[in-house]
mmCIF file of C-alpha atoms in Angstrom:
data_model
loop_
_atom_site.group_PDB
_atom_site.id
_atom_site.type_symbol
_atom_site.label_atom_id
_atom_site.label_comp_id
_atom_site.label_asym_id
_atom_site.label_seq_id
_atom_site.Cartn_x
_atom_site.Cartn_y
_atom_site.Cartn_z
ATOM 1 C CA VAL A 81 0.291 8.803 -14.358
ATOM 2 C CA CYS A 82 2.132 12.069 -15.073
ATOM 3 C CA VAL A 83 5.052 12.231 -17.485
ATOM 4 C CA ALA A 84 7.151 15.083 -18.858
ATOM 5 C CA GLY A 85 9.945 15.754 -21.324
ATOM 6 C CA TYR A 86 13.414 17.045 -20.506
ATOM 7 C CA GLY A 87 14.685 18.348 -23.864
ATOM 8 C CA GLN A 88 16.834 21.457 -23.774
ATOM 9 C CA SER A 89 14.665 23.272 -26.314
ATOM 10 C CA GLY A 90 11.318 24.806 -25.299
ATOM 11 C CA GLY A 91 8.000 23.041 -25.639
ATOM 12 C CA ASN A 92 8.507 20.021 -23.382
ATOM 13 C CA GLU A 93 5.222 18.191 -22.898
ATOM 14 C CA ILE A 94 3.625 17.512 -19.511
ATOM 15 C CA LEU A 95 0.937 14.847 -19.834
ATOM 16 C CA LEU A 96 -1.587 13.250 -17.510
ATOM 17 C CA LEU A 97 -2.143 9.694 -18.767
ATOM 18 C CA LEU A 98 -4.992 7.397 -17.803
ATOM 19 C CA PRO A 99 -3.695 3.858 -17.188
ATOM 20 C CA PRO A 100 -5.202 0.937 -19.112
ATOM 21 C CA PRO A 101 -8.110 -0.807 -17.323
ATOM 22 C CA THR A 102 -5.983 -3.805 -16.375
ATOM 23 C CA LEU A 103 -3.702 -1.560 -14.290
ATOM 24 C CA GLN A 104 -6.595 0.110 -12.475
ATOM 25 C CA ALA A 105 -8.215 -3.159 -11.399
ATOM 26 C CA LYS A 106 -7.593 -4.067 -7.764
ATOM 27 C CA GLU A 107 -7.160 -7.726 -8.601
ATOM 28 C CA THR A 108 -4.964 -9.202 -11.305
ATOM 29 C CA GLN A 109 -6.981 -9.808 -14.443
ATOM 30 C CA GLY A 110 -6.351 -11.935 -17.491
ATOM 31 C CA LEU A 111 -5.886 -10.602 -20.994
ATOM 32 C CA CYS A 112 -7.284 -7.119 -21.536
ATOM 33 C CA PRO A 113 -8.000 -5.668 -24.991
ATOM 34 C CA GLU A 114 -7.080 -2.138 -23.885
ATOM 35 C CA ARG A 115 -3.336 -2.100 -23.232
ATOM 36 C CA ASP A 116 -2.482 1.532 -23.995
ATOM 37 C CA PHE A 117 -2.425 4.684 -21.909
ATOM 38 C CA LYS A 118 -4.786 7.490 -22.914
ATOM 39 C CA VAL A 119 -3.906 11.178 -22.757
ATOM 40 C CA GLU A 120 -6.345 12.885 -20.386
ATOM 41 C CA CYS A 121 -4.829 16.363 -20.486
ATOM 42 C CA GLY A 122 -1.538 18.072 -21.153
ATOM 43 C CA GLY A 123 0.531 21.212 -21.339
ATOM 44 C CA PHE A 124 3.952 22.543 -22.309
ATOM 45 C CA SER A 125 6.938 23.623 -20.235
ATOM 46 C CA ASN A 126 9.413 26.141 -21.627
ATOM 47 C CA ARG A 127 12.217 24.504 -19.621
ATOM 48 C CA PRO A 128 13.386 20.898 -19.235
ATOM 49 C CA VAL A 129 11.498 18.923 -16.566
ATOM 50 C CA TYR A 130 14.072 17.011 -14.516
ATOM 51 C CA SER A 131 11.767 16.291 -11.575
ATOM 52 C CA LEU A 132 7.974 16.112 -11.356
ATOM 53 C CA LYS A 133 5.913 15.523 -8.218
ATOM 54 C CA HIS A 134 2.179 15.494 -7.549
ATOM 55 C CA VAL A 135 1.074 17.405 -4.455
ATOM 56 C CA PRO A 136 -1.080 14.921 -2.469
ATOM 57 C CA ASP A 137 -4.763 15.760 -1.991
ATOM 58 C CA THR A 138 -4.635 18.550 -4.604
ATOM 59 C CA SER A 139 -4.758 18.901 -8.376
ATOM 60 C CA LEU A 140 -1.331 20.539 -8.422
ATOM 61 C CA LEU A 141 2.005 19.390 -9.847
ATOM 62 C CA VAL A 142 5.433 20.772 -8.992
ATOM 63 C CA THR A 143 8.362 20.563 -11.404
ATOM 64 C CA SER A 144 12.009 21.597 -11.457
ATOM 65 C CA GLY A 145 14.788 21.716 -14.009
ATOM 66 C CA PRO A 146 17.547 23.891 -15.477
ATOM 67 C CA PRO A 147 18.688 26.590 -15.750
ATOM 68 C CA ASP A 148 18.197 27.424 -12.035
ATOM 69 C CA SER A 149 16.762 26.028 -8.811
ATOM 70 C CA SER A 150 13.299 27.627 -8.984
ATOM 71 C CA LEU A 151 10.117 25.502 -9.044
ATOM 72 C CA GLN A 152 7.107 25.647 -11.348
ATOM 73 C CA VAL A 153 3.594 24.905 -10.060
ATOM 74 C CA TRP A 154 0.992 23.477 -12.442
ATOM 75 C CA GLN A 155 -2.782 23.090 -12.235
ATOM 76 C CA VAL A 156 -4.160 19.864 -13.677
ATOM 77 C CA SER A 157 -7.212 20.806 -15.718
ATOM 78 C CA ALA A 158 -10.775 20.803 -14.487
ATOM 79 C CA GLU A 159 -13.352 18.518 -16.092
ATOM 80 C CA ASP A 160 -14.268 21.080 -18.770
ATOM 81 C CA SER A 161 -10.664 21.551 -19.941
ATOM 82 C CA ASP A 162 -7.857 19.351 -21.182
ATOM 83 C CA VAL A 163 -4.999 21.765 -20.405
ATOM 84 C CA ILE A 164 -2.338 21.525 -17.698
ATOM 85 C CA LYS A 165 -1.413 25.163 -17.090
ATOM 86 C CA ALA A 166 1.364 26.867 -15.152
ATOM 87 C CA VAL A 167 -0.112 28.813 -12.218
ATOM 88 C CA SER A 168 2.924 30.079 -10.302
ATOM 89 C CA ALA A 169 6.653 29.790 -9.693
ATOM 90 C CA ILE A 170 8.522 29.343 -6.421
ATOM 91 C CA PRO A 171 11.844 31.208 -6.552
ATOM 92 C CA THR A 172 14.756 30.405 -4.284
ATOM 93 C CA GLU A 173 17.224 32.782 -2.663
ATOM 94 C CA ASN A 174 20.407 33.076 -4.719
ATOM 95 C CA GLY A 175 18.958 30.438 -7.061
ATOM 96 C CA THR A 176 20.588 31.793 -10.220
ATOM 97 C CA GLY A 177 23.464 29.581 -11.276
ATOM 98 C CA GLN A 178 22.490 26.874 -8.770
ATOM 99 C CA PRO A 179 21.880 23.295 -9.952
ATOM 100 C CA TRP A 180 18.245 22.325 -10.521
ATOM 101 C CA ALA A 181 16.305 21.675 -7.315
ATOM 102 C CA LYS A 182 15.423 18.221 -5.984
ATOM 103 C CA ILE A 183 11.833 18.132 -4.692
ATOM 104 C CA ALA A 184 9.475 16.154 -2.449
ATOM 105 C CA THR A 185 5.862 16.875 -1.518
ATOM 106 C CA ILE A 186 3.509 16.208 1.403
ATOM 107 C CA SER A 187 0.108 17.434 2.583
ATOM 108 C CA ALA A 188 0.066 16.372 6.241
ATOM 109 C CA LYS A 189 -0.536 19.883 7.616
ATOM 110 C CA ALA A 190 -0.869 21.759 4.310
ATOM 111 C CA PRO A 191 0.314 21.183 0.737
ATOM 112 C CA TRP A 192 4.077 21.571 1.187
ATOM 113 C CA VAL A 193 7.048 21.147 -1.116
ATOM 114 C CA LEU A 194 10.543 20.355 0.156
ATOM 115 C CA HIS A 195 13.150 21.641 -2.277
ATOM 116 C CA GLY A 196 16.806 22.522 -2.641
ATOM 117 C CA SER A 197 19.863 22.048 -4.818
ATOM 118 C CA ARG A 198 22.509 22.270 -2.072
ATOM 119 C CA LEU A 199 22.560 21.458 1.635
ATOM 120 C CA ASN A 200 22.574 25.157 2.548
ATOM 121 C CA SER A 201 19.597 25.978 0.299
ATOM 122 C CA VAL A 202 17.014 23.478 1.593
ATOM 123 C CA GLN A 203 13.559 24.976 2.122
ATOM 124 C CA VAL A 204 9.993 23.883 2.802
ATOM 125 C CA THR A 205 7.411 26.070 1.069
ATOM 126 C CA GLU A 206 3.625 26.066 1.234
ATOM 127 C CA VAL A 207 2.671 25.405 -2.375
ATOM 128 C CA GLU A 208 -0.477 27.501 -2.733
ATOM 129 C CA SER A 209 0.561 30.581 -0.740
ATOM 130 C CA ARG A 210 4.314 30.265 -1.477
ATOM 131 C CA LYS A 211 4.915 30.992 2.215
ATOM 132 C CA ASN A 212 8.267 29.813 3.572
ATOM 133 C CA VAL A 213 7.779 27.178 6.280
ATOM 134 C CA TYR A 214 11.400 26.158 6.926
ATOM 135 C CA THR A 215 14.902 27.152 5.841
ATOM 136 C CA ALA A 216 17.852 24.916 6.675
ATOM 137 C CA ALA A 217 20.669 26.277 8.807
ATOM 138 C CA SER A 218 23.858 25.026 7.196
ATOM 139 C CA ARG A 219 27.169 26.376 5.952
ATOM 140 C CA ASN A 220 27.754 23.196 3.966
ATOM 141 C CA SER A 221 27.274 23.761 0.226
ATOM 142 C CA GLU A 222 27.372 20.083 -0.812
ATOM 143 C CA GLU A 223 25.197 19.363 -3.846
ATOM 144 C CA LEU A 224 22.034 17.377 -3.107
ATOM 145 C CA SER A 225 20.972 14.300 -5.045
ATOM 146 C CA GLY A 226 17.695 13.645 -3.229
ATOM 147 C CA LEU A 227 15.446 14.576 -0.328
ATOM 148 C CA ALA A 228 12.362 13.138 1.344
ATOM 149 C CA PHE A 229 9.764 13.752 4.031
ATOM 150 C CA LEU A 230 9.987 10.992 6.655
ATOM 151 C CA ASP A 231 6.901 12.521 8.294
ATOM 152 C CA CYS A 232 5.420 16.007 8.568
ATOM 153 C CA ASN A 233 8.259 17.165 10.839
ATOM 154 C CA THR A 234 11.319 15.185 9.749
ATOM 155 C CA LEU A 235 13.360 15.474 6.550
ATOM 156 C CA LEU A 236 16.049 13.234 5.109
ATOM 157 C CA LEU A 237 18.591 14.709 2.694
ATOM 158 C CA CYS A 238 21.128 12.884 0.537
ATOM 159 C CA CYS A 239 24.189 14.616 -0.897
ATOM 160 C CA ALA A 240 25.622 13.749 -4.295
ATOM 161 C CA LYS A 241 28.705 12.373 -2.494
ATOM 162 C CA GLY A 242 26.478 10.027 -0.486
ATOM 163 C CA GLN A 243 26.251 11.722 2.914
ATOM 164 C CA LEU A 244 22.885 11.550 4.686
ATOM 165 C CA CYS A 245 21.486 14.338 6.800
ATOM 166 C CA LEU A 246 18.433 14.475 9.073
ATOM 167 C CA ALA A 247 16.570 17.732 9.663
ATOM 168 C CA ASP A 248 13.682 18.628 11.979
ATOM 169 C CA LEU A 249 11.223 21.381 11.047
ATOM 170 C CA ARG A 250 10.666 22.051 14.746
ATOM 171 C CA GLN A 251 14.350 23.013 15.122
ATOM 172 C CA PRO A 252 14.991 25.400 12.213
ATOM 173 C CA ARG A 253 18.144 26.868 13.719
ATOM 174 C CA SER A 254 19.890 23.565 14.376
ATOM 175 C CA PRO A 255 22.848 23.212 11.980
ATOM 176 C CA LEU A 256 22.603 20.274 9.603
ATOM 177 C CA GLU A 257 25.267 17.626 10.032
ATOM 178 C CA ALA A 258 25.877 15.123 7.245
ATOM 179 C CA ALA A 259 26.841 11.527 8.054
ATOM 180 C CA SER A 260 29.337 10.060 5.586
ATOM 181 C CA VAL A 261 28.932 6.819 3.676
ATOM 182 C CA PRO A 262 30.897 3.961 5.260
ATOM 183 C CA SER A 263 33.812 2.931 2.983
ATOM 184 C CA ALA A 264 32.436 4.917 0.042
ATOM 185 C CA PRO A 265 34.578 5.056 -3.115
ATOM 186 C CA CYS A 266 35.682 8.583 -3.975
ATOM 187 C CA GLY A 267 34.460 10.320 -7.093
ATOM 188 C CA GLU A 268 31.146 8.476 -7.385
ATOM 189 C CA ARG A 269 27.710 10.095 -7.323
ATOM 190 C CA TRP A 270 24.950 8.734 -5.098
ATOM 191 C CA CYS A 271 21.166 8.724 -4.885
ATOM 192 C CA MET A 272 18.808 7.393 -2.215
ATOM 193 C CA GLY A 273 15.478 5.646 -1.828
ATOM 194 C CA VAL A 274 13.449 5.640 1.401
ATOM 195 C CA GLY A 275 11.268 2.642 2.214
ATOM 196 C CA ARG A 276 8.456 1.959 4.611
ATOM 197 C CA GLY A 277 9.204 0.464 7.993
ATOM 198 C CA PRO A 278 7.468 -2.673 9.290
ATOM 199 C CA GLN A 279 3.693 -2.344 9.553
ATOM 200 C CA GLY A 280 2.727 -0.433 12.669
ATOM 201 C CA SER A 281 6.189 1.088 13.165
ATOM 202 C CA ASP A 282 6.935 4.799 13.233
ATOM 203 C CA SER A 283 8.964 6.783 10.714
ATOM 204 C CA SER A 284 12.173 6.376 12.726
ATOM 205 C CA SER A 285 12.567 2.772 11.543
ATOM 206 C CA GLN A 286 12.341 3.449 7.819
ATOM 207 C CA PRO A 287 15.060 1.755 5.730
ATOM 208 C CA VAL A 288 17.215 3.838 3.399
ATOM 209 C CA ALA A 289 19.014 2.491 0.331
ATOM 210 C CA ARG A 290 21.840 4.476 -1.259
ATOM 211 C CA LEU A 291 23.058 3.689 -4.770
ATOM 212 C CA SER A 292 26.368 4.866 -6.250
ATOM 213 C CA SER A 293 27.243 5.438 -9.894
ATOM 214 C CA GLY A 294 29.610 2.491 -9.557
ATOM 215 C CA GLY A 295 26.756 0.152 -8.609
ATOM 216 C CA LEU A 296 27.353 -0.057 -4.842
ATOM 217 C CA LEU A 297 24.181 -0.378 -2.744
ATOM 218 C CA THR A 298 24.280 0.505 0.955
ATOM 219 C CA LEU A 299 21.366 -0.080 3.333
ATOM 220 C CA THR A 300 20.946 2.155 6.373
ATOM 221 C CA ASP A 301 18.495 2.726 9.215
ATOM 222 C CA VAL A 302 17.511 6.385 9.581
ATOM 223 C CA ARG A 303 18.087 6.101 13.336
ATOM 224 C CA LYS A 304 21.824 5.525 12.685
ATOM 225 C CA THR A 305 22.664 7.130 9.365
ATOM 226 C CA SER A 306 26.419 6.807 9.966
ATOM 227 C CA GLU A 307 26.264 2.983 10.137
ATOM 228 C CA SER A 308 25.676 0.547 7.305
ATOM 229 C CA LEU A 309 23.334 -2.393 7.899
ATOM 230 C CA ALA A 310 24.250 -4.188 4.679
ATOM 231 C CA SER A 311 25.834 -3.556 1.303
ATOM 232 C CA ALA A 312 26.026 -5.226 -2.088
ATOM 233 C CA LYS A 313 27.396 -4.628 -5.574
ATOM 234 C CA CYS A 314 24.924 -4.426 -8.440
ATOM 235 C CA ARG A 315 25.733 -6.052 -11.735
ATOM 236 C CA VAL A 316 25.785 -2.895 -13.837
ATOM 237 C CA PRO A 317 27.882 -1.589 -16.739
ATOM 238 C CA PRO A 318 30.634 0.975 -16.066
ATOM 239 C CA PRO A 319 29.177 4.446 -15.459
ATOM 240 C CA GLY A 320 29.025 6.369 -18.701
ATOM 241 C CA SER A 321 25.841 8.434 -18.542
ATOM 242 C CA GLY A 322 26.941 10.957 -15.920
ATOM 243 C CA ALA A 323 24.756 9.259 -13.280
ATOM 244 C CA GLU A 324 21.994 11.824 -13.821
ATOM 245 C CA PHE A 325 19.259 9.162 -13.956
ATOM 246 C CA LEU A 326 20.325 6.948 -11.044
ATOM 247 C CA CYS A 327 17.253 5.646 -9.243
ATOM 248 C CA VAL A 328 16.744 3.201 -6.366
ATOM 249 C CA SER A 329 13.328 2.521 -4.827
ATOM 250 C CA TRP A 330 11.823 0.155 -2.263
ATOM 251 C CA ALA A 331 8.786 -1.951 -3.111
ATOM 252 C CA PRO A 332 5.873 -0.582 -1.044
ATOM 253 C CA ALA A 333 4.064 -3.935 -0.828
ATOM 254 C CA LEU A 334 6.962 -6.444 -0.745
ATOM 255 C CA GLU A 335 9.315 -6.705 2.211
ATOM 256 C CA GLY A 336 12.991 -6.272 1.400
ATOM 257 C CA CYS A 337 12.642 -5.800 -2.367
ATOM 258 C CA LEU A 338 14.121 -2.859 -4.226
ATOM 259 C CA ALA A 339 14.616 -1.806 -7.846
ATOM 260 C CA VAL A 340 17.592 -0.103 -9.468
ATOM 261 C CA SER A 341 17.865 1.770 -12.790
ATOM 262 C CA GLY A 342 19.718 4.539 -14.588
ATOM 263 C CA PHE A 343 22.759 2.630 -15.852
ATOM 264 C CA ASP A 344 21.370 1.376 -19.175
ATOM 265 C CA GLY A 345 18.060 0.298 -20.708
ATOM 266 C CA THR A 346 17.209 -2.163 -17.917
ATOM 267 C CA VAL A 347 15.598 -2.162 -14.461
ATOM 268 C CA HIS A 348 16.990 -4.643 -11.903
ATOM 269 C CA VAL A 349 14.914 -6.022 -9.012
ATOM 270 C CA TYR A 350 16.770 -7.303 -5.914
ATOM 271 C CA ASP A 351 15.776 -9.117 -2.743
ATOM 272 C CA ALA A 352 17.901 -7.461 -0.042
ATOM 273 C CA ARG A 353 16.778 -9.550 2.913
ATOM 274 C CA SER A 354 19.787 -11.872 2.779
ATOM 275 C CA TRP A 355 22.430 -9.167 2.268
ATOM 276 C CA ASP A 356 25.244 -8.703 4.784
ATOM 277 C CA SER A 357 28.078 -6.199 5.155
ATOM 278 C CA SER A 358 30.446 -7.990 2.768
ATOM 279 C CA GLY A 359 29.549 -5.870 -0.272
ATOM 280 C CA ARG A 360 29.695 -8.860 -2.605
ATOM 281 C CA GLU A 361 27.895 -8.897 -5.939
ATOM 282 C CA ALA A 362 24.155 -9.442 -5.616
ATOM 283 C CA GLU A 363 22.151 -11.549 -8.024
ATOM 284 C CA PRO A 364 19.025 -9.772 -9.311
ATOM 285 C CA VAL A 365 15.800 -11.732 -9.007
ATOM 286 C CA PHE A 366 14.497 -10.097 -12.197
ATOM 287 C CA ILE A 367 15.770 -7.825 -14.994
ATOM 288 C CA HIS A 368 13.346 -5.851 -17.157
ATOM 289 C CA LYS A 369 14.937 -5.480 -20.597
ATOM 290 C CA GLY A 370 11.978 -4.111 -22.551
ATOM 291 C CA HIS A 371 13.405 -0.625 -23.078
ATOM 292 C CA ALA A 372 16.745 -2.007 -24.294
ATOM 293 C CA PHE A 373 14.964 -3.703 -27.193
ATOM 294 C CA GLY A 374 13.366 -0.446 -28.339
ATOM 295 C CA GLY A 375 16.245 0.414 -30.654
ATOM 296 C CA ALA A 376 18.478 3.482 -30.761
ATOM 297 C CA GLY A 377 16.872 6.882 -30.373
ATOM 298 C CA SER A 378 17.319 9.985 -32.534
ATOM 299 C CA SER A 379 20.798 10.517 -31.043
ATOM 300 C CA GLY A 380 21.873 7.039 -32.107
ATOM 301 C CA ASP A 381 22.425 5.937 -28.515
ATOM 302 C CA PRO A 382 20.555 2.951 -27.040
ATOM 303 C CA PRO A 383 17.645 3.874 -24.738
ATOM 304 C CA LEU A 384 18.487 4.698 -21.116
ATOM 305 C CA VAL A 385 15.930 4.200 -18.338
ATOM 306 C CA THR A 386 15.316 7.677 -16.909
ATOM 307 C CA ALA A 387 12.878 6.823 -14.080
ATOM 308 C CA HIS A 388 10.970 3.955 -12.505
ATOM 309 C CA THR A 389 8.399 3.581 -9.744
ATOM 310 C CA TRP A 390 6.417 0.801 -8.060
ATOM 311 C CA HIS A 391 2.652 0.474 -8.276
ATOM 312 C CA PRO A 392 1.359 1.399 -4.795
ATOM 313 C CA GLN A 393 -0.920 -1.645 -4.421
ATOM 314 C CA LYS A 394 0.134 -4.308 -6.936
ATOM 315 C CA PRO A 395 3.210 -5.878 -5.267
ATOM 316 C CA ARG A 396 5.117 -6.910 -8.408
ATOM 317 C CA THR A 397 4.071 -4.165 -10.842
ATOM 318 C CA LEU A 398 6.432 -1.360 -11.860
ATOM 319 C CA LEU A 399 6.345 1.551 -14.302
ATOM 320 C CA SER A 400 9.484 2.689 -16.091
ATOM 321 C CA ALA A 401 10.304 5.402 -18.635
ATOM 322 C CA ALA A 402 13.264 5.741 -20.984
ATOM 323 C CA SER A 403 15.128 8.349 -22.994
ATOM 324 C CA ASP A 404 13.398 7.249 -26.220
ATOM 325 C CA GLY A 405 10.034 8.416 -24.811
ATOM 326 C CA SER A 406 8.770 4.915 -24.025
ATOM 327 C CA LEU A 407 6.650 4.205 -20.928
ATOM 328 C CA HIS A 408 6.321 0.584 -19.782
ATOM 329 C CA VAL A 409 4.136 -1.081 -17.171
ATOM 330 C CA TRP A 410 5.294 -4.568 -16.284
ATOM 331 C CA ASP A 411 5.007 -7.388 -13.781
ATOM 332 C CA TRP A 412 7.904 -9.564 -12.730
ATOM 333 C CA VAL A 413 7.899 -13.218 -11.744
ATOM 334 C CA GLN A 414 10.530 -14.855 -9.562
ATOM 335 C CA SER A 415 11.300 -18.417 -10.569
ATOM 336 C CA CYS A 416 12.586 -19.444 -7.148
ATOM 337 C CA GLY A 417 12.651 -18.194 -3.573
ATOM 338 C CA ASN A 418 10.026 -16.145 -1.807
ATOM 339 C CA CYS A 419 10.318 -12.413 -2.426
#
């Protein structure tokens, strides 16, 4: 598990943590005496780390953060060293003054990174050679809130105002057209999470969840990004954090389950299979409140969940991190129903 700090001063840590034995076991075990993560290696970043991605099938990490939209590439240490060191940087055209870049990685053809801060600055770059693979053709300068590889040729982009946009690497000169969010409230910021389609299906049937800073969740099929399949309202407090940590993610091993965080010190789990287009308030099947009980941080504010992710194999196991530096691994149990 890789974690990093996002403080504005220099010297933010980047750590590679070894999970406790109970999390590495393929089958659920009983009580385990070792419950803590162990630091395997680490390094320091002289800029805040707002996004961190591992490049599949390599020992490389890619990070991004203020003050511009450039990327930093890191080498996770070899066996005889415990240092994570910076090996290169990936600049972007006219990146000065741009918001920090959102990033996604893939290694289908080669180790690639998809990155950009605005719709007209989206690029795909080969990580090791820093060769440009794709540059988006767009005059639209909408700020991006997220991006993803659907497969090695298809990209999905989400604007901060909620519009979705599909791009094809095989058609680099095709202008990008963003599909708006159906009945989206004005002034709210959005993020997205891309799920896996039914087993055996292709990437064109992947579900997409969009989450607004007001707690609205909209489900979409990538084949028709302009239409909403279902929507619901999350039970969240009024937005007060600037929506910078909004996160929605699909469970990789549970059909129709997704998790939401970034509003406070909790993570909400929902079963979306029964949702319709009414947009009524949804009842979470589980709420993780562990971070909220950690007490106020150095700023005096209660902890805010900054990121969460699902364990790739254990269906009901999630990891979450908060602004007080805490990292939790937890299972959730549903008292009724079949999620």
